Amino acid sequence: MDRFAVIADVHGNRWALEAVLEDIARRGIRDIVNAGDHLFGPLDPAGTADLLISLNLPSVAGNQDRELIDGSPAEPGSTRESNRLALSENHLEWLRALPARLELPDRILMFHGTPERDDTYLLESVRSDGRVVQASADEIAGRAGAMSHTLLLCGHTHIPRSLKLINTQIVNPGSVGLQAYSDDQPAPHVMETRSPQARYAVLARLEATWSVELSAIDYDVEAAARMAERNLRQDWAWRLRTGRAIRPNR
Ligand SMILES: [Mn+2]
């Protein structure tokens, strides 16, 4: 794996995934790894699952993949319920088989949030007032644990970032399928790239180090946004079209 692409947080956006795969192929890159949260959302979970299963990429599970396969009942009318209804047993089997962490050749470790938790941010911190800030080196080191890998690959925040801490390169490629969201844990906050483009990363080995390219590409945003609208999710449609989490009051 001297040159490969990293994708994450596809969130059922098959249109964005297809565009990213095309861009990766256009560049002659054959190896791709996937850091999780593959299907969750009001778009095309089954079509996305079919495509990802056919690709057979080294992949880990995200927190919202876990929510689709845990045994707890889904709230009627929730995304979780509609996704479970849309997915076949084959799709769910595929999700169940995904590991939380994956060791890749040459001391590369991939996970969704942090090595220990799929629902914790690694490179960002949410302050108690809801401000999202870049995590300090101490915070990142505390969450990452022993930094014995040359490369850590994560997702979950949907914010593309790359940084080097001591001897470890840490890369979050950003989200293929959803450029903005809001969450109420650990405090109410928003995450947003403020651009509708799909994100992924290309990594290339340069002797003992890695060069990292964070890519942003166009895709058929309208097709995805119209699907969100068809599923009565105006919030998702706005986020897909703008890369912003909250629609301003008019
Ligand atoms: Mn996630």
Short mmCIF file of N, CA and C in Angstrom, two decimals, residues 98-205:
data_model
loop_
_atom_site.label_atom_id
_atom_site.label_comp_id
_atom_site.label_asym_id
_atom_site.label_seq_id
_atom_site.Cartn_x
_atom_site.Cartn_y
_atom_site.Cartn_z
N LEU A 98 -18.16 -6.37 10.33
CA LEU A 98 -17.11 -5.35 10.28
C LEU A 98 -16.44 -5.20 11.64
N PRO A 99 -15.11 -5.13 11.68
CA PRO A 99 -14.42 -4.92 12.95
C PRO A 99 -14.47 -3.46 13.37
N ALA A 100 -14.23 -3.20 14.65
CA ALA A 100 -14.16 -1.82 15.14
C ALA A 100 -12.81 -1.18 14.79
N ARG A 101 -11.80 -2.02 14.72
CA ARG A 101 -10.45 -1.53 14.38
C ARG A 101 -9.84 -2.48 13.38
N LEU A 102 -8.99 -1.94 12.53
CA LEU A 102 -8.34 -2.80 11.54
C LEU A 102 -6.86 -2.43 11.44
N GLU A 103 -6.02 -3.42 11.68
CA GLU A 103 -4.58 -3.25 11.47
C GLU A 103 -4.29 -3.51 10.00
N LEU A 104 -3.70 -2.53 9.34
CA LEU A 104 -3.33 -2.68 7.93
C LEU A 104 -1.81 -2.84 7.85
N PRO A 105 -1.31 -3.32 6.71
CA PRO A 105 0.13 -3.54 6.61
C PRO A 105 0.93 -2.27 6.90
N ASP A 106 2.16 -2.45 7.33
CA ASP A 106 3.09 -1.33 7.56
C ASP A 106 2.66 -0.40 8.69
N ARG A 107 2.13 -1.01 9.75
CA ARG A 107 1.81 -0.27 10.97
C ARG A 107 0.84 0.89 10.71
N ILE A 108 -0.23 0.56 10.03
CA ILE A 108 -1.33 1.49 9.82
C ILE A 108 -2.53 0.96 10.61
N LEU A 109 -3.16 1.84 11.37
CA LEU A 109 -4.35 1.44 12.13
C LEU A 109 -5.54 2.30 11.69
N MET A 110 -6.65 1.64 11.42
CA MET A 110 -7.87 2.36 11.03
C MET A 110 -8.99 2.06 12.03
N PHE A 111 -9.75 3.10 12.35
CA PHE A 111 -10.91 2.98 13.26
C PHE A 111 -11.85 4.13 12.90
N HIS A 112 -13.04 4.15 13.52
CA HIS A 112 -14.00 5.19 13.13
C HIS A 112 -13.83 6.48 13.94
N GLY A 113 -13.84 6.37 15.27
CA GLY A 113 -13.73 7.56 16.12
C GLY A 113 -12.33 7.68 16.70
N THR A 114 -12.09 6.92 17.75
CA THR A 114 -10.74 6.76 18.31
C THR A 114 -10.45 5.25 18.32
N PRO A 115 -9.22 4.84 18.65
CA PRO A 115 -8.96 3.40 18.68
C PRO A 115 -9.88 2.65 19.64
N GLU A 116 -10.34 3.33 20.70
CA GLU A 116 -11.16 2.66 21.71
C GLU A 116 -12.65 2.90 21.55
N ARG A 117 -13.04 3.99 20.90
CA ARG A 117 -14.47 4.33 20.85
C ARG A 117 -14.88 4.77 19.45
N ASP A 118 -16.01 4.24 18.99
CA ASP A 118 -16.47 4.64 17.65
C ASP A 118 -17.30 5.92 17.69
N ASP A 119 -17.58 6.43 18.90
CA ASP A 119 -18.45 7.61 19.00
C ASP A 119 -17.76 8.79 19.68
N THR A 120 -16.43 8.81 19.64
CA THR A 120 -15.66 9.91 20.23
C THR A 120 -14.80 10.55 19.14
N TYR A 121 -14.77 11.88 19.14
CA TYR A 121 -13.93 12.59 18.16
C TYR A 121 -12.47 12.47 18.55
N LEU A 122 -11.61 12.31 17.57
CA LEU A 122 -10.17 12.26 17.84
C LEU A 122 -9.53 13.64 17.67
N LEU A 123 -9.78 14.30 16.58
CA LEU A 123 -9.03 15.53 16.25
C LEU A 123 -9.79 16.81 16.61
N GLU A 124 -11.05 16.69 16.99
CA GLU A 124 -11.82 17.86 17.40
C GLU A 124 -12.29 17.68 18.83
N SER A 125 -12.56 18.81 19.48
CA SER A 125 -13.13 18.78 20.83
C SER A 125 -14.33 19.69 20.87
N VAL A 126 -15.36 19.27 21.60
CA VAL A 126 -16.56 20.08 21.76
C VAL A 126 -16.52 20.68 23.16
N ARG A 127 -16.48 22.01 23.23
CA ARG A 127 -16.49 22.67 24.53
C ARG A 127 -17.92 22.66 25.10
N SER A 128 -18.04 22.97 26.41
CA SER A 128 -19.35 22.86 27.05
C SER A 128 -20.36 23.85 26.47
N ASP A 129 -19.87 24.94 25.84
CA ASP A 129 -20.80 25.90 25.21
C ASP A 129 -21.12 25.52 23.76
N GLY A 130 -20.65 24.35 23.32
CA GLY A 130 -20.97 23.88 21.98
C GLY A 130 -19.97 24.30 20.91
N ARG A 131 -18.98 25.08 21.30
CA ARG A 131 -17.94 25.43 20.32
C ARG A 131 -17.14 24.19 19.97
N VAL A 132 -16.84 24.02 18.67
CA VAL A 132 -15.99 22.92 18.24
C VAL A 132 -14.61 23.50 17.93
N VAL A 133 -13.61 22.94 18.59
CA VAL A 133 -12.25 23.44 18.40
C VAL A 133 -11.35 22.28 18.00
N GLN A 134 -10.20 22.62 17.44
CA GLN A 134 -9.22 21.58 17.14
C GLN A 134 -8.65 21.08 18.47
N ALA A 135 -8.62 19.77 18.62
CA ALA A 135 -8.13 19.20 19.87
C ALA A 135 -6.65 19.52 20.06
N SER A 136 -6.24 19.64 21.33
CA SER A 136 -4.83 19.89 21.62
C SER A 136 -4.04 18.61 21.40
N ALA A 137 -2.72 18.75 21.30
CA ALA A 137 -1.87 17.57 21.13
C ALA A 137 -2.05 16.60 22.29
N ASP A 138 -2.19 17.13 23.51
CA ASP A 138 -2.38 16.26 24.68
C ASP A 138 -3.71 15.51 24.59
N GLU A 139 -4.76 16.23 24.17
CA GLU A 139 -6.06 15.56 24.02
C GLU A 139 -5.98 14.43 22.99
N ILE A 140 -5.37 14.74 21.86
CA ILE A 140 -5.28 13.72 20.80
C ILE A 140 -4.47 12.52 21.28
N ALA A 141 -3.34 12.80 21.92
CA ALA A 141 -2.48 11.69 22.39
C ALA A 141 -3.22 10.85 23.43
N GLY A 142 -3.98 11.50 24.30
CA GLY A 142 -4.73 10.77 25.31
C GLY A 142 -5.78 9.86 24.69
N ARG A 143 -6.41 10.33 23.62
CA ARG A 143 -7.45 9.52 22.96
C ARG A 143 -6.85 8.44 22.08
N ALA A 144 -5.69 8.73 21.49
CA ALA A 144 -5.11 7.78 20.53
C ALA A 144 -4.36 6.66 21.23
N GLY A 145 -3.97 6.87 22.49
CA GLY A 145 -3.22 5.83 23.20
C GLY A 145 -1.79 5.76 22.68
N ALA A 146 -1.17 4.59 22.83
CA ALA A 146 0.22 4.43 22.41
C ALA A 146 0.35 4.74 20.92
N MET A 147 1.17 5.72 20.60
CA MET A 147 1.28 6.12 19.19
C MET A 147 2.35 5.27 18.53
N SER A 148 2.08 3.98 18.40
CA SER A 148 3.09 3.08 17.87
C SER A 148 2.90 2.80 16.38
N HIS A 149 1.89 3.46 15.77
CA HIS A 149 1.67 3.27 14.34
C HIS A 149 2.26 4.44 13.55
N THR A 150 2.58 4.18 12.29
CA THR A 150 3.07 5.28 11.45
C THR A 150 1.90 6.13 10.97
N LEU A 151 0.72 5.50 10.92
CA LEU A 151 -0.44 6.18 10.35
C LEU A 151 -1.70 5.73 11.08
N LEU A 152 -2.50 6.71 11.51
CA LEU A 152 -3.82 6.43 12.08
C LEU A 152 -4.87 7.01 11.14
N LEU A 153 -5.84 6.20 10.78
CA LEU A 153 -6.92 6.63 9.89
C LEU A 153 -8.23 6.60 10.65
N CYS A 154 -8.96 7.73 10.64
CA CYS A 154 -10.22 7.78 11.37
C CYS A 154 -11.28 8.49 10.54
N GLY A 155 -12.47 8.58 11.08
CA GLY A 155 -13.56 9.32 10.44
C GLY A 155 -14.35 10.00 11.54
N HIS A 156 -15.67 9.94 11.41
CA HIS A 156 -16.63 10.30 12.45
C HIS A 156 -16.94 11.80 12.56
N THR A 157 -15.94 12.68 12.47
CA THR A 157 -16.25 14.12 12.62
C THR A 157 -16.77 14.74 11.33
N HIS A 158 -16.54 14.08 10.20
CA HIS A 158 -16.90 14.60 8.87
C HIS A 158 -16.05 15.82 8.50
N ILE A 159 -15.02 16.10 9.26
CA ILE A 159 -14.15 17.24 8.98
C ILE A 159 -12.80 16.71 8.49
N PRO A 160 -12.43 17.02 7.23
CA PRO A 160 -11.15 16.53 6.72
C PRO A 160 -9.99 17.22 7.45
N ARG A 161 -9.09 16.42 7.98
CA ARG A 161 -7.91 17.00 8.63
C ARG A 161 -6.78 16.01 8.60
N SER A 162 -5.58 16.55 8.56
CA SER A 162 -4.39 15.72 8.62
C SER A 162 -3.39 16.42 9.50
N LEU A 163 -2.78 15.68 10.40
CA LEU A 163 -1.74 16.28 11.22
C LEU A 163 -0.74 15.22 11.64
N LYS A 164 0.43 15.68 12.02
CA LYS A 164 1.45 14.74 12.48
C LYS A 164 1.73 15.02 13.94
N LEU A 165 1.71 13.96 14.73
CA LEU A 165 1.96 14.08 16.16
C LEU A 165 3.10 13.13 16.48
N ILE A 166 4.20 13.70 16.91
CA ILE A 166 5.43 12.94 17.12
C ILE A 166 5.75 12.20 15.81
N ASN A 167 5.70 10.88 15.80
CA ASN A 167 6.06 10.17 14.56
C ASN A 167 4.86 9.58 13.85
N THR A 168 3.67 9.98 14.27
CA THR A 168 2.47 9.37 13.70
C THR A 168 1.67 10.38 12.89
N GLN A 169 1.39 10.03 11.65
CA GLN A 169 0.50 10.83 10.82
C GLN A 169 -0.93 10.43 11.12
N ILE A 170 -1.80 11.39 11.37
CA ILE A 170 -3.20 11.09 11.66
C ILE A 170 -4.06 11.76 10.59
N VAL A 171 -4.92 10.98 9.96
CA VAL A 171 -5.71 11.50 8.84
C VAL A 171 -7.19 11.17 9.03
N ASN A 172 -8.00 12.20 8.95
CA ASN A 172 -9.45 12.04 8.80
C ASN A 172 -9.77 12.56 7.40
N PRO A 173 -10.24 11.70 6.50
CA PRO A 173 -10.46 12.13 5.11
C PRO A 173 -11.66 13.04 4.94
N GLY A 174 -12.45 13.23 6.02
CA GLY A 174 -13.73 13.91 5.89
C GLY A 174 -14.78 12.91 5.43
N SER A 175 -15.96 13.41 5.10
CA SER A 175 -17.09 12.54 4.78
C SER A 175 -17.35 12.50 3.28
N VAL A 176 -17.54 11.30 2.77
CA VAL A 176 -17.98 11.18 1.37
C VAL A 176 -19.38 11.77 1.21
N GLY A 177 -20.28 11.44 2.15
CA GLY A 177 -21.69 11.65 1.84
C GLY A 177 -22.45 12.71 2.59
N LEU A 178 -21.88 13.28 3.66
CA LEU A 178 -22.66 14.25 4.44
C LEU A 178 -21.73 15.32 5.01
N GLN A 179 -21.85 16.53 4.49
CA GLN A 179 -20.89 17.59 4.82
C GLN A 179 -21.27 18.42 6.03
N ALA A 180 -22.41 18.16 6.63
CA ALA A 180 -22.81 18.93 7.81
C ALA A 180 -23.82 18.14 8.62
N TYR A 181 -23.73 18.29 9.92
CA TYR A 181 -24.74 17.69 10.79
C TYR A 181 -24.73 18.42 12.12
N SER A 182 -25.75 18.16 12.93
CA SER A 182 -25.73 18.66 14.31
C SER A 182 -25.88 17.46 15.23
N ASP A 183 -25.36 17.61 16.43
CA ASP A 183 -25.45 16.52 17.40
C ASP A 183 -25.59 17.15 18.78
N ASP A 184 -26.18 16.41 19.72
CA ASP A 184 -26.35 17.00 21.05
C ASP A 184 -25.39 16.42 22.09
N GLN A 185 -24.47 15.56 21.66
CA GLN A 185 -23.48 15.00 22.59
C GLN A 185 -22.06 15.34 22.15
N PRO A 186 -21.15 15.65 23.05
CA PRO A 186 -21.30 15.80 24.49
C PRO A 186 -21.99 17.10 24.90
N ALA A 187 -22.11 18.06 23.97
CA ALA A 187 -22.90 19.28 24.16
C ALA A 187 -23.45 19.61 22.78
N PRO A 188 -24.58 20.30 22.70
CA PRO A 188 -25.13 20.61 21.37
C PRO A 188 -24.10 21.36 20.52
N HIS A 189 -23.88 20.85 19.31
CA HIS A 189 -22.88 21.47 18.44
C HIS A 189 -23.18 21.13 16.99
N VAL A 190 -22.51 21.84 16.08
CA VAL A 190 -22.61 21.51 14.66
C VAL A 190 -21.23 21.19 14.11
N MET A 191 -21.22 20.34 13.10
CA MET A 191 -20.02 20.06 12.32
C MET A 191 -20.36 20.41 10.89
N GLU A 192 -19.51 21.15 10.22
CA GLU A 192 -19.82 21.51 8.84
C GLU A 192 -18.57 21.90 8.08
N THR A 193 -18.50 21.46 6.81
CA THR A 193 -17.41 21.91 5.94
C THR A 193 -17.80 23.17 5.19
N ARG A 194 -19.09 23.49 5.20
CA ARG A 194 -19.62 24.66 4.49
C ARG A 194 -19.35 24.61 2.99
N SER A 195 -19.35 23.40 2.47
CA SER A 195 -19.22 23.17 1.03
C SER A 195 -19.90 21.84 0.73
N PRO A 196 -20.64 21.75 -0.38
CA PRO A 196 -21.37 20.49 -0.63
C PRO A 196 -20.50 19.37 -1.18
N GLN A 197 -19.26 19.64 -1.51
CA GLN A 197 -18.47 18.62 -2.21
C GLN A 197 -18.17 17.39 -1.35
N ALA A 198 -18.04 16.25 -2.03
CA ALA A 198 -17.66 14.99 -1.37
C ALA A 198 -16.17 15.01 -1.05
N ARG A 199 -15.82 14.41 0.07
CA ARG A 199 -14.42 14.43 0.52
C ARG A 199 -13.83 13.02 0.58
N TYR A 200 -12.55 12.93 0.30
CA TYR A 200 -11.78 11.71 0.56
C TYR A 200 -10.32 12.10 0.60
N ALA A 201 -9.45 11.16 0.93
CA ALA A 201 -8.02 11.47 1.02
C ALA A 201 -7.21 10.47 0.21
N VAL A 202 -6.08 10.95 -0.28
CA VAL A 202 -5.11 10.09 -0.95
C VAL A 202 -3.82 10.12 -0.16
N LEU A 203 -3.31 8.95 0.17
CA LEU A 203 -2.06 8.85 0.89
C LEU A 203 -1.00 8.21 0.02
N ALA A 204 0.18 8.79 0.05
CA ALA A 204 1.29 8.22 -0.71
C ALA A 204 2.50 8.15 0.20
N ARG A 205 3.16 7.02 0.16
CA ARG A 205 4.34 6.83 1.00
C ARG A 205 5.54 7.54 0.39
#
